[in-house]
Short mmCIF file of the C-alpha atoms (twelve columns), coordinates in Angstrom:
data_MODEL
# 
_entry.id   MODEL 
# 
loop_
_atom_site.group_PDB 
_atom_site.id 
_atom_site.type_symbol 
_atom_site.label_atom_id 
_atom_site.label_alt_id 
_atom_site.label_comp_id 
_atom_site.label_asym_id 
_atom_site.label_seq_id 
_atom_site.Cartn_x 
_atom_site.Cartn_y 
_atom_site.Cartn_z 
_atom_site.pdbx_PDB_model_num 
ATOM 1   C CA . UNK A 1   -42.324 -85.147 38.326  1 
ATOM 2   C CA . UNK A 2   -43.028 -85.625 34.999  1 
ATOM 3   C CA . UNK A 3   -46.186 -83.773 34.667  1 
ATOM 4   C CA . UNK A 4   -43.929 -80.701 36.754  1 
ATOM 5   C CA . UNK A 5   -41.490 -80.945 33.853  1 
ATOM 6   C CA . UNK A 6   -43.598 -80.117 30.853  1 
ATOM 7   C CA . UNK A 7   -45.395 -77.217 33.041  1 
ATOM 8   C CA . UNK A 8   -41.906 -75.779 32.956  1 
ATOM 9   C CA . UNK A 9   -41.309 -76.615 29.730  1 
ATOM 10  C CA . UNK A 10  -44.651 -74.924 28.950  1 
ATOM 11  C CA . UNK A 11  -43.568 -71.790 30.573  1 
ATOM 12  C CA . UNK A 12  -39.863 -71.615 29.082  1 
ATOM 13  C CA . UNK A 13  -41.609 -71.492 25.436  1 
ATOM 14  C CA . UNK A 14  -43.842 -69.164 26.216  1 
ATOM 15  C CA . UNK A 15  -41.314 -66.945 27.611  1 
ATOM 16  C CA . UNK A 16  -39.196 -67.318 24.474  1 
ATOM 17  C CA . UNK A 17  -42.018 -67.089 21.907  1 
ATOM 18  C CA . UNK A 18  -43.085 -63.755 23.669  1 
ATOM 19  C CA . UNK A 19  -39.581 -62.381 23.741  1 
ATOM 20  C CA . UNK A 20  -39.306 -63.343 19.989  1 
ATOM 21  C CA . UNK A 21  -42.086 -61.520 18.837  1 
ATOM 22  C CA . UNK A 22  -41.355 -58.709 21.385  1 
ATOM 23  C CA . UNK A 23  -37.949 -58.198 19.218  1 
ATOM 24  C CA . UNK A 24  -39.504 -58.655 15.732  1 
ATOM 25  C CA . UNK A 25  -41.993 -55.755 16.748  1 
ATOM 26  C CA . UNK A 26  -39.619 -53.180 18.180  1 
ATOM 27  C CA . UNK A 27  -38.150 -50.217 15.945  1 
ATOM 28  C CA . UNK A 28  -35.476 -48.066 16.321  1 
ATOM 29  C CA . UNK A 29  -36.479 -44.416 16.342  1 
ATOM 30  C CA . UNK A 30  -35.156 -41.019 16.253  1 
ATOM 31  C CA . UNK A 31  -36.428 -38.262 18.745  1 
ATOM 32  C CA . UNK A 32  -35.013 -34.291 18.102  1 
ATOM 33  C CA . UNK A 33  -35.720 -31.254 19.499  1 
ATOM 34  C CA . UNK A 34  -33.870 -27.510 19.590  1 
ATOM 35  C CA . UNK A 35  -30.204 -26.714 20.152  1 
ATOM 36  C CA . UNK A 36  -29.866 -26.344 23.843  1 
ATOM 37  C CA . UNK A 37  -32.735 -28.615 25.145  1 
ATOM 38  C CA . UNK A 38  -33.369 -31.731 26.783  1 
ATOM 39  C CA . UNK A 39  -35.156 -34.979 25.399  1 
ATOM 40  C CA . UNK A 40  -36.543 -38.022 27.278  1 
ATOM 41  C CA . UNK A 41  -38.297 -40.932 25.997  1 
ATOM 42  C CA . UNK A 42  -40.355 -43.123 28.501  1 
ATOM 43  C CA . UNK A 43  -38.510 -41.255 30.938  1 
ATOM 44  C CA . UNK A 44  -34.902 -41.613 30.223  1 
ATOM 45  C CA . UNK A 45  -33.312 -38.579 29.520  1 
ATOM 46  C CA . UNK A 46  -30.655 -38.231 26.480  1 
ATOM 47  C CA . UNK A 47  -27.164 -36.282 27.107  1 
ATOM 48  C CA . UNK A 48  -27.988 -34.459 23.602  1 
ATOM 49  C CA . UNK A 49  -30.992 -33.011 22.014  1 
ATOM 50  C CA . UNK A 50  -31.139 -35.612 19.496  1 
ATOM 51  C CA . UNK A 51  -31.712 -39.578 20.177  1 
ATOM 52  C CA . UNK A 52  -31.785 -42.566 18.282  1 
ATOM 53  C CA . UNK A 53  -32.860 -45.726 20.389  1 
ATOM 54  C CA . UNK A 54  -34.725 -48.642 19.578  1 
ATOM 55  C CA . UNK A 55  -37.903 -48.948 21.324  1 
ATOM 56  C CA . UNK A 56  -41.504 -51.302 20.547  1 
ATOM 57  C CA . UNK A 57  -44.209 -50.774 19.067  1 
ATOM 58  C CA . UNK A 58  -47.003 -49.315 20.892  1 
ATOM 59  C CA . UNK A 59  -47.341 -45.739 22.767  1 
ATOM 60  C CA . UNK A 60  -44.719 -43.880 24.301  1 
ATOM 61  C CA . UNK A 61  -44.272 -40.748 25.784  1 
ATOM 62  C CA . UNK A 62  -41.881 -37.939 25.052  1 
ATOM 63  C CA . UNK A 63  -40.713 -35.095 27.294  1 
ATOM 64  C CA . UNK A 64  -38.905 -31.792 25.863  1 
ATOM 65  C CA . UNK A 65  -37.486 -29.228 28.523  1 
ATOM 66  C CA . UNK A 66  -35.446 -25.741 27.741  1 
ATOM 67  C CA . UNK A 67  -34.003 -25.254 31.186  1 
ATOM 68  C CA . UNK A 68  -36.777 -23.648 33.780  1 
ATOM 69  C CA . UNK A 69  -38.774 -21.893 30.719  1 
ATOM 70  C CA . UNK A 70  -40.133 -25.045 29.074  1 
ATOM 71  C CA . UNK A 71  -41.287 -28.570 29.781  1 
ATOM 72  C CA . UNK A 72  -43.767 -30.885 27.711  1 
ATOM 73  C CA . UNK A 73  -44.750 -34.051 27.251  1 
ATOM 74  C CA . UNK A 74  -45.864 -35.391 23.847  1 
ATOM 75  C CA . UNK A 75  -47.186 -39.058 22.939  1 
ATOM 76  C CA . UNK A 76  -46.337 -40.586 20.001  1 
ATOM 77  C CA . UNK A 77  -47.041 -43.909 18.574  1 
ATOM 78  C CA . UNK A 78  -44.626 -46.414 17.495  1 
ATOM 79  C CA . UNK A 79  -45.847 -49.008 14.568  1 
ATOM 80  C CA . UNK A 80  -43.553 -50.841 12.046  1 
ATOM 81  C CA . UNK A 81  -45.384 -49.520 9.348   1 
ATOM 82  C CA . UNK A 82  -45.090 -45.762 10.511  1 
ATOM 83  C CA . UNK A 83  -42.766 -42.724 10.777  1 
ATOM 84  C CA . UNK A 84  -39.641 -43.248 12.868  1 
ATOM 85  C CA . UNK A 85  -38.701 -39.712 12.940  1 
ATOM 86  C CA . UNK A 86  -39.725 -37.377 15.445  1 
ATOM 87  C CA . UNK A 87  -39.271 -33.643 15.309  1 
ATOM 88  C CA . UNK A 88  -39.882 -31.491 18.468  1 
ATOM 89  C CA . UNK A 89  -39.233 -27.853 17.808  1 
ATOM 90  C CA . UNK A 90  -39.927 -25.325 20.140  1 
ATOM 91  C CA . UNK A 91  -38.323 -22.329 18.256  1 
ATOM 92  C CA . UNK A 92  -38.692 -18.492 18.705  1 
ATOM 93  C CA . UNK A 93  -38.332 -16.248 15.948  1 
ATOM 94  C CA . UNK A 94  -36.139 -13.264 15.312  1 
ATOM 95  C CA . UNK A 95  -36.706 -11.090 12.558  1 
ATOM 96  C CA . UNK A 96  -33.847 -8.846  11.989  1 
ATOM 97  C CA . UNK A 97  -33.679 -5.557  10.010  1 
ATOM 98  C CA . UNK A 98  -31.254 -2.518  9.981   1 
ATOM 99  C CA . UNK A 99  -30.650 0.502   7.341   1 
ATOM 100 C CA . UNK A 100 -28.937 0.285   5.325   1 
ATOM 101 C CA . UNK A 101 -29.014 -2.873  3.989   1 
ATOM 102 C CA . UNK A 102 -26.319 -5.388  5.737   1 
ATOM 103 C CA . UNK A 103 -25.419 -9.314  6.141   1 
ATOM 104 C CA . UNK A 104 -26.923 -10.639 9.410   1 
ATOM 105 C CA . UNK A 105 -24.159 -13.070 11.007  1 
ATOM 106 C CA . UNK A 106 -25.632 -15.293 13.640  1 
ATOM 107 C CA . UNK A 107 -23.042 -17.001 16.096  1 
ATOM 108 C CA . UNK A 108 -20.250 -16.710 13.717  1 
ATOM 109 C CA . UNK A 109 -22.263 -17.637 10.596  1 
ATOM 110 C CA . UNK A 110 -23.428 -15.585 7.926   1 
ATOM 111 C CA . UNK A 111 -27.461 -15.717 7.436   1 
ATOM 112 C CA . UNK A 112 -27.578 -13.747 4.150   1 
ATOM 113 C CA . UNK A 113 -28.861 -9.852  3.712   1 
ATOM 114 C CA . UNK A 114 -31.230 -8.231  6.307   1 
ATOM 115 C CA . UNK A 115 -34.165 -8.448  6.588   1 
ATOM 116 C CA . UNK A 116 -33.536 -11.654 8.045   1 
ATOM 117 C CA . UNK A 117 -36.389 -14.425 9.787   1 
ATOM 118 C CA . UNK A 118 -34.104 -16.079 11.896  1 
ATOM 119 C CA . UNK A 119 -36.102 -19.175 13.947  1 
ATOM 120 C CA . UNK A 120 -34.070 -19.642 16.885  1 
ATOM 121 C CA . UNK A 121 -34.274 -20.123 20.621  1 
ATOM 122 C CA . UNK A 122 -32.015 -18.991 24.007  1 
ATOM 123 C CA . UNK A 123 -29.451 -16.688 23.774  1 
ATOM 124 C CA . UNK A 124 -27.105 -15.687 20.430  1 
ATOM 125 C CA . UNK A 125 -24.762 -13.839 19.807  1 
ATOM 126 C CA . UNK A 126 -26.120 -11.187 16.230  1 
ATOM 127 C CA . UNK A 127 -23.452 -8.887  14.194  1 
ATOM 128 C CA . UNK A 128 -24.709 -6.624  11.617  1 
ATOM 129 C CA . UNK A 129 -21.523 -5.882  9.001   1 
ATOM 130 C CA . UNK A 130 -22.426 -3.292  5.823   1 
ATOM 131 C CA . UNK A 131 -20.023 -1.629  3.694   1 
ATOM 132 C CA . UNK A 132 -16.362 -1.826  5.887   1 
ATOM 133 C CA . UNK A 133 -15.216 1.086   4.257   1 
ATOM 134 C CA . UNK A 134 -18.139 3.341   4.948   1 
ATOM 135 C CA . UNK A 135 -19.949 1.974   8.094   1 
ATOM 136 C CA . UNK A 136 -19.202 0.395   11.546  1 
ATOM 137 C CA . UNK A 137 -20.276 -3.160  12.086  1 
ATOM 138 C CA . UNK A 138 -22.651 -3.623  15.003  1 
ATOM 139 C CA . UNK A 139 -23.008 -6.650  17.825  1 
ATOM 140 C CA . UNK A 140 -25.789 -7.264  20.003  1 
ATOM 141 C CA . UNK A 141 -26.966 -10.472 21.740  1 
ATOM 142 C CA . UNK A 142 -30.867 -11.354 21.758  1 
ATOM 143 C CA . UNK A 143 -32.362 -13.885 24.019  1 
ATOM 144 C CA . UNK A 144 -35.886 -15.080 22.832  1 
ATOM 145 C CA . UNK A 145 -37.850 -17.803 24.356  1 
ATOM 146 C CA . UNK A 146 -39.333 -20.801 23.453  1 
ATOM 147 C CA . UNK A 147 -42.031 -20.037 20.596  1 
ATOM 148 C CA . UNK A 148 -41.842 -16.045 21.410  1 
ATOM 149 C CA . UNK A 149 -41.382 -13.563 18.133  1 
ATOM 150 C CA . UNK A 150 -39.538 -10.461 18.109  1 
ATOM 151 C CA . UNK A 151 -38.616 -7.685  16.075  1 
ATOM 152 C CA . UNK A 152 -34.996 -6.184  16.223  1 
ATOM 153 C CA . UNK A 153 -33.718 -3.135  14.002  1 
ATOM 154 C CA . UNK A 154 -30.571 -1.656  13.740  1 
ATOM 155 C CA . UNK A 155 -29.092 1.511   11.943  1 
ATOM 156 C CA . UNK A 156 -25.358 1.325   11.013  1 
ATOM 157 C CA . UNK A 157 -23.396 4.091   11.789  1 
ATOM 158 C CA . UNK A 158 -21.435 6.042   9.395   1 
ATOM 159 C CA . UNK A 159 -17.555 6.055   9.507   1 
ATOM 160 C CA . UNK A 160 -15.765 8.939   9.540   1 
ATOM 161 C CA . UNK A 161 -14.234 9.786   5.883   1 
ATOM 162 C CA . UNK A 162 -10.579 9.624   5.191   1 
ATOM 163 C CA . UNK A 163 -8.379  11.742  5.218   1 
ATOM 164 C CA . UNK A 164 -6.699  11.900  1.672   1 
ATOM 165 C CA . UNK A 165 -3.461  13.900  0.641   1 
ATOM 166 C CA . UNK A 166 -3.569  14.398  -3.312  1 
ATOM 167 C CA . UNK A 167 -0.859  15.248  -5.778  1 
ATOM 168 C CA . UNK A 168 -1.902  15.466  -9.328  1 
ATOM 169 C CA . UNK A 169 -0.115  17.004  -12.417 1 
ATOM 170 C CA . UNK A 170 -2.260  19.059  -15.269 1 
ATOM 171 C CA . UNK A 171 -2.045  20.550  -17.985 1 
ATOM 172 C CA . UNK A 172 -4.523  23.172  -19.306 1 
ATOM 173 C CA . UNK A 173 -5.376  24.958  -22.918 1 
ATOM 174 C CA . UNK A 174 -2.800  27.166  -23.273 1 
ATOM 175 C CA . UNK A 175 0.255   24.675  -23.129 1 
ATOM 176 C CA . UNK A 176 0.921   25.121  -19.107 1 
ATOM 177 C CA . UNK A 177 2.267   22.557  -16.912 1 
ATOM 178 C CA . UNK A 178 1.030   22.542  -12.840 1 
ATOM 179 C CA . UNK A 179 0.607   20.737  -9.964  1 
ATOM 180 C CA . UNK A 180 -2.521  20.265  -7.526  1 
ATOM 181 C CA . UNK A 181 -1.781  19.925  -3.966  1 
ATOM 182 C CA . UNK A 182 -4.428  18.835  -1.571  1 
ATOM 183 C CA . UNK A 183 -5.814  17.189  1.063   1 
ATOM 184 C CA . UNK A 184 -9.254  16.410  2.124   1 
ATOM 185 C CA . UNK A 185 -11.117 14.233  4.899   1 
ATOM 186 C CA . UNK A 186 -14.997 15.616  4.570   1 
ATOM 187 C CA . UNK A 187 -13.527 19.084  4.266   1 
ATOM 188 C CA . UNK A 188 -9.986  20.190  3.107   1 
ATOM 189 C CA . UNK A 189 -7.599  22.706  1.022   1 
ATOM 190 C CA . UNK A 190 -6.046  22.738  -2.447  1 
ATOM 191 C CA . UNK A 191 -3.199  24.758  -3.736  1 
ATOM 192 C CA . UNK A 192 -2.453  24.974  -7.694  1 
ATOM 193 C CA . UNK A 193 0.300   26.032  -9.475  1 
ATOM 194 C CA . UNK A 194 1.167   26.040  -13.132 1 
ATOM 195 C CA . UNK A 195 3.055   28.135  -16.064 1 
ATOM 196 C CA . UNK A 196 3.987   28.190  -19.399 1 
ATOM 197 C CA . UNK A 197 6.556   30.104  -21.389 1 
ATOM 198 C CA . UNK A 198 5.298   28.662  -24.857 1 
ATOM 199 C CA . UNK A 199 2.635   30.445  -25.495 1 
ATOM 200 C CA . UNK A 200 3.930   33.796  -27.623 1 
ATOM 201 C CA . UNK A 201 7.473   34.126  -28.594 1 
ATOM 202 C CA . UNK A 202 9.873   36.570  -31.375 1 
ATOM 203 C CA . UNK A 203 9.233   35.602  -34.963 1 
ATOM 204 C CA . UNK A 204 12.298  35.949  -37.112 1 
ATOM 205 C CA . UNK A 205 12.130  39.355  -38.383 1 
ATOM 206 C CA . UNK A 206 11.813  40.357  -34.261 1 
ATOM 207 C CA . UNK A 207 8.688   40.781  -33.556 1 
ATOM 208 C CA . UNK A 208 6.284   39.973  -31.111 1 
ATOM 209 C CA . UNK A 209 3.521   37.054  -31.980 1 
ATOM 210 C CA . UNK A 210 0.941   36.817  -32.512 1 
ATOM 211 C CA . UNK A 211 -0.265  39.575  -35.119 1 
ATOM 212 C CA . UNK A 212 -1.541  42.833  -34.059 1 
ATOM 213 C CA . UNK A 213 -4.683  44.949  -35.286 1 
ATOM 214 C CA . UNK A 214 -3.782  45.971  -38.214 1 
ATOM 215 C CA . UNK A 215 -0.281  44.494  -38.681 1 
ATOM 216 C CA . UNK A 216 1.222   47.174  -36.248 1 
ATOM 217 C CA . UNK A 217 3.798   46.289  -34.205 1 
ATOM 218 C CA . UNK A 218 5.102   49.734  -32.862 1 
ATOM 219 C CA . UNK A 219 8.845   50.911  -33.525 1 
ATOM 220 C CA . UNK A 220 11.924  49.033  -32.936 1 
ATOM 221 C CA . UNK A 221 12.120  45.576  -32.068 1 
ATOM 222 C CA . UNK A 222 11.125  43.678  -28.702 1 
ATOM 223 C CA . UNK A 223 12.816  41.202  -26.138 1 
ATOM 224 C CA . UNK A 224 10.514  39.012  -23.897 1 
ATOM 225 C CA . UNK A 225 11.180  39.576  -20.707 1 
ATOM 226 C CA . UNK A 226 8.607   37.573  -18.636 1 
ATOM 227 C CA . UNK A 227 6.835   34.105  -19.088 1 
ATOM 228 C CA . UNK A 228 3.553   34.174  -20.899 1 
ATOM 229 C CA . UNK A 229 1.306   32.274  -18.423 1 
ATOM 230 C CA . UNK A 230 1.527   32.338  -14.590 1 
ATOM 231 C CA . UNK A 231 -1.151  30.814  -12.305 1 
ATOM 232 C CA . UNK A 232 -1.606  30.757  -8.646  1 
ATOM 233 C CA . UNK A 233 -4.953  29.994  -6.806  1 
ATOM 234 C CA . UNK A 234 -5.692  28.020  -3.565  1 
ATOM 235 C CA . UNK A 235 -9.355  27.535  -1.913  1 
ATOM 236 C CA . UNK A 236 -11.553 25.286  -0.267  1 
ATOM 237 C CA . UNK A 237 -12.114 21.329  -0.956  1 
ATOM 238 C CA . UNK A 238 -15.365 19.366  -0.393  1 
ATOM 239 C CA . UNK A 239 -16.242 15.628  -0.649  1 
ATOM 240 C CA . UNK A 240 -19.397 15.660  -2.317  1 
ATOM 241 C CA . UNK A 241 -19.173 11.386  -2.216  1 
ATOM 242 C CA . UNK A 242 -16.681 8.849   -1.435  1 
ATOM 243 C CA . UNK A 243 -15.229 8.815   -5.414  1 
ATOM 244 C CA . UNK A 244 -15.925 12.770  -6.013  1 
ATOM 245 C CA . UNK A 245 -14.204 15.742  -4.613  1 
ATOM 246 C CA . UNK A 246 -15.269 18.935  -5.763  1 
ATOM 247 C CA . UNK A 247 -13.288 22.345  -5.207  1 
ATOM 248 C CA . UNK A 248 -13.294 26.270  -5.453  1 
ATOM 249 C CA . UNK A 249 -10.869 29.484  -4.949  1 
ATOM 250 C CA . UNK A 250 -8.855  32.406  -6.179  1 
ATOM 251 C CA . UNK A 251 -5.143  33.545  -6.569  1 
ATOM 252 C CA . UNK A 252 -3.426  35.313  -9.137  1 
ATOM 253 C CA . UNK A 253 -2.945  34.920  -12.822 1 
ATOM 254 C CA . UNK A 254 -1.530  36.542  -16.079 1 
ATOM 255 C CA . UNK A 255 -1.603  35.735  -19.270 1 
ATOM 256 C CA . UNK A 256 0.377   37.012  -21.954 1 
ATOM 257 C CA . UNK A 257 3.641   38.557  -22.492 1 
ATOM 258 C CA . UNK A 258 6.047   41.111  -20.884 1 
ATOM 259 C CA . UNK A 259 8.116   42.117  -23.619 1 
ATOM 260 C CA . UNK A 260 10.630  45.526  -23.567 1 
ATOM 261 C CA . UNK A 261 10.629  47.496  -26.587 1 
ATOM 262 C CA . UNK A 262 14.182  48.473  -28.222 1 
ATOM 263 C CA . UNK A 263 14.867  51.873  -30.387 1 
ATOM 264 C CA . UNK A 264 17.646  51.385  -32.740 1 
ATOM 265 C CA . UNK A 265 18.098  55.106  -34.165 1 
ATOM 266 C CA . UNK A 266 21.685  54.828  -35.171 1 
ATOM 267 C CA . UNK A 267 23.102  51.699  -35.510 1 
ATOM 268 C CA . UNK A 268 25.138  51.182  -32.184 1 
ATOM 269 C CA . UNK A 269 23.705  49.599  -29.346 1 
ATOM 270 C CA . UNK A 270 20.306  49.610  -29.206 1 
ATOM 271 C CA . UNK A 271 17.948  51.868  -26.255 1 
ATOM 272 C CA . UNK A 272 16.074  50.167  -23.807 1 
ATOM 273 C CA . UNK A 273 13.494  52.870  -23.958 1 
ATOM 274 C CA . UNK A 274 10.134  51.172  -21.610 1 
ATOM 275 C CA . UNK A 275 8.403   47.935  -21.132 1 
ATOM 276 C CA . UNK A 276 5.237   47.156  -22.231 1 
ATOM 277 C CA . UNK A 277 2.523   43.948  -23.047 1 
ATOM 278 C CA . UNK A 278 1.737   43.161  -26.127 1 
ATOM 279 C CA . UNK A 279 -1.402  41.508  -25.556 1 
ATOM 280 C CA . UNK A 280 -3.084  39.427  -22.422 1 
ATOM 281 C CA . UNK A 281 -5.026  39.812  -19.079 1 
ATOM 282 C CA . UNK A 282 -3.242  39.851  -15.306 1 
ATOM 283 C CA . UNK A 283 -5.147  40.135  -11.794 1 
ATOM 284 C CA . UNK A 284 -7.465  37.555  -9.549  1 
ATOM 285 C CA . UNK A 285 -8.198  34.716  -11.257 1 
ATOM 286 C CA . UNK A 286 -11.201 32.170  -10.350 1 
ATOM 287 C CA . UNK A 287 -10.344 28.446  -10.110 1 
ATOM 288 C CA . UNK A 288 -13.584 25.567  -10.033 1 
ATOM 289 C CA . UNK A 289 -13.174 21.733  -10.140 1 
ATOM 290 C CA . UNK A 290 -13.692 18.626  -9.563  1 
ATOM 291 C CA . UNK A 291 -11.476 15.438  -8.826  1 
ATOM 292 C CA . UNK A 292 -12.978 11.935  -9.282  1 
ATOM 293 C CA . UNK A 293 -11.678 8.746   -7.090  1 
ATOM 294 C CA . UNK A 294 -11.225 5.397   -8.009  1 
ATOM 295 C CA . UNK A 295 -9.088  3.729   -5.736  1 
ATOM 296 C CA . UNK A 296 -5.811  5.031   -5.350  1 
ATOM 297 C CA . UNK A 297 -6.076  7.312   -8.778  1 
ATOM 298 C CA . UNK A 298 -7.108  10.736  -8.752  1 
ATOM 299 C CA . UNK A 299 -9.132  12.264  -12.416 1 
ATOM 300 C CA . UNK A 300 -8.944  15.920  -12.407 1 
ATOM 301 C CA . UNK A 301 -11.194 19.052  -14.639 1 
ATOM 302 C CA . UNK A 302 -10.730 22.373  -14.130 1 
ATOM 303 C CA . UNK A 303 -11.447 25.542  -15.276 1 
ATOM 304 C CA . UNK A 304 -9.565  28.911  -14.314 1 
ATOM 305 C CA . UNK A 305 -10.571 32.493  -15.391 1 
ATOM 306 C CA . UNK A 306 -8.156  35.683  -15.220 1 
ATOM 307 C CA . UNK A 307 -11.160 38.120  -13.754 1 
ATOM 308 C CA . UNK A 308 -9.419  41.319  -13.555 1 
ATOM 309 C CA . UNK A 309 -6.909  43.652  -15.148 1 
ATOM 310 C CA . UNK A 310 -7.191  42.929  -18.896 1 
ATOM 311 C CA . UNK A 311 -4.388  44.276  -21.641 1 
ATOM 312 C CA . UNK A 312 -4.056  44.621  -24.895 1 
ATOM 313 C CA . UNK A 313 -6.190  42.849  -27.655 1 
ATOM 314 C CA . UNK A 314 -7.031  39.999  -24.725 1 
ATOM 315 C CA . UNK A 315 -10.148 40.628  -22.743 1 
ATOM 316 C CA . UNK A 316 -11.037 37.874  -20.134 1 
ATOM 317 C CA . UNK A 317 -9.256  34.563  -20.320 1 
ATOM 318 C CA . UNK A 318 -10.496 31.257  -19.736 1 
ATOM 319 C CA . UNK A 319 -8.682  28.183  -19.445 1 
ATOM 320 C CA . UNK A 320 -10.143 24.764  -18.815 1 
ATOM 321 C CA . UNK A 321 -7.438  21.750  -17.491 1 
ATOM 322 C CA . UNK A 322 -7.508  18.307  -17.087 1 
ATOM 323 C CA . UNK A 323 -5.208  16.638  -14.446 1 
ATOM 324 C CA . UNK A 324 -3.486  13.067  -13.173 1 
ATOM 325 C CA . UNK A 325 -2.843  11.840  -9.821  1 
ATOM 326 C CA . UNK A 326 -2.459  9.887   -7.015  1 
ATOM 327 C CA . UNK A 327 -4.273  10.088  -3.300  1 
ATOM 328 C CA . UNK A 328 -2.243  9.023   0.245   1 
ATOM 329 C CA . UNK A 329 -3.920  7.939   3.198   1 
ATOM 330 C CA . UNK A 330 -2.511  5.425   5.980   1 
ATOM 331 C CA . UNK A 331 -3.705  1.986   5.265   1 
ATOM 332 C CA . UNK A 332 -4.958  1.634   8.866   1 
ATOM 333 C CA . UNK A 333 -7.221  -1.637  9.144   1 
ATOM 334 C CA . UNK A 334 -10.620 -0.800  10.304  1 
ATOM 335 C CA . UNK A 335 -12.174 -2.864  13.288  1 
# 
């Protein structure tokens, strides 16, 4: 019995010396593959692609599956004196482009500017956002497999323009106040108006300014009758780029003054005897411009020319203009 005992005794110690040194050689590990995978070590599968465990030293073997596409088993070596990490990748890559330039946003989260490398496996959802104001955003979803490379490109489309509605005041080189109407999407219309009754007037001794060749100012004296600048054109409107509009048409001007000459012969009330202009230029006038954007406020230069129907000591007249103004368009969020 006694010789039975320490046999058993024998065995015990051995037991517990070999579990001892079995737990001072183990190490605890970490095992990762891809996003949607499966990992196994030895066998036993993890619920997530990424396991930490504690295992000991020695080999072991390490299985990686992506659904039915992939499955692989790798052996590794566990020591206490070696890595502990273990990285399985079995990425595809995307490489994304488009024109024009444009952030790449994969699965919610911005990647930076195309072109884009984007190492990723399975199926993801890709949206390709430029310029909101000038181009519509595209979505896609790729599917590439494990360790396949493909190319996608894309070419964002170009929004419509807007449609603007402008109102600007000017005010041109011969002391005339006017108004620009328009309104423009990629194509539109203006109207201008303007006038000016400052321009010529009566001097004190009655007559009509400014001098004549000469010094002659005909008999009598003169009334002014009619204003001494008068424009109307209207034409066509183009947007040359999404800060620049640039516009061209015809209407009528006149410039100078109406004035009616009086006869005093005998002292009592004066004869109305005809009308005449002392000096200017009336007919089809040319109008060319352009309007410059920036944001809501509208820059306007312009030039108009009487073309026709000169008078007087005036032959053609030229005026340039500068204008101020505002643009309208619905605030309609774009998509």
């Amino acid at each position: 019995m006694k010789r039975i005992g320490l046999i058993i005794l024998s065995v015990l110690m051995t037991v517990c010396a070999m579990q001892a040194q079995t737990a001072k050689d183990s190490v605890r590990i970490k095992l990762q593959t891809t996003a949607g995978a499966d990992i196994a070590l030895d066998g036993d599968w993890s619920s997530t692609n990424i396991m930490y465990t504690k295992v000991a030293t020695g080999n072991h073997n390490v299985t990686v599956r992506y659904g039915s596409l992939f499955e692989k088993t790798y052996p590794i070596e566990v020591s206490t004196t070696g890595k502990t990490e273990f990285m399985f990748l079995i990425e595809g890559e995307a490489n994304i482009s488009c024109t024009p330039q444009a952030t790449v946003i994969l699965d919610g989260i911005p990647q930076g500017l195309a072109p884009q490398t984007l190492k990723v496996v399975g199926t993801h959802n890709i949206k390709i956002q430029g310029d909101e104001q000038e181009y519509y955003d595209i979505t896609d979803q790729i599917s590439i497999k494990p360790f396949e490379k493909r190319t996608f490109s894309y070419t964002l489309k170009k929004r419509p323009p807007r449609l603007y509605g402008m109102v600007i005041a000017n005010y041109s080189g011969c002391k005339a106040y006017g108004v620009t109407l328009a309104m423009c999407r990629n194509w539109g219309a203006y109207l201008r108006l303007a006038t000016s009754d400052g321009q010529f007037g009566i001097d004190a001794d009655g007559y009509p300014e400014p001098n004549h060749e000469g010094g002659y100012y005909g008999t009598g004296i003169f009334k002014k009758k009619d204003p001494s600048y008068i424009i109307c054109t209207a034409g066509v409107m183009k947007r040359c780029h999404k800060y620049l509009f640039a516009y061209i048409g015809a209407g009528y001007g006149q410039f100078g003054q109406k004035y009616e000459e009086i006869k005093d012969i005998d002292n009592n009330e004066p004869n109305y005897s005809k009308e005449r202009y002392i000096s200017g230029a009336r007919g089809v006038a040319g109008d060319i411009g352009v309007i410059v954007k920036y944001k809501a406020l509208l820059l306007q230069v312009g030039y108009t020319s009487i073309l026709t129907g000169k008078f007087g000591d005036t032959k053609w007249h030229h005026d340039p203009y500068i204008g101020l103004g505002i643009s309208i368009h619905k605030n309609k969020k774009r998509n």
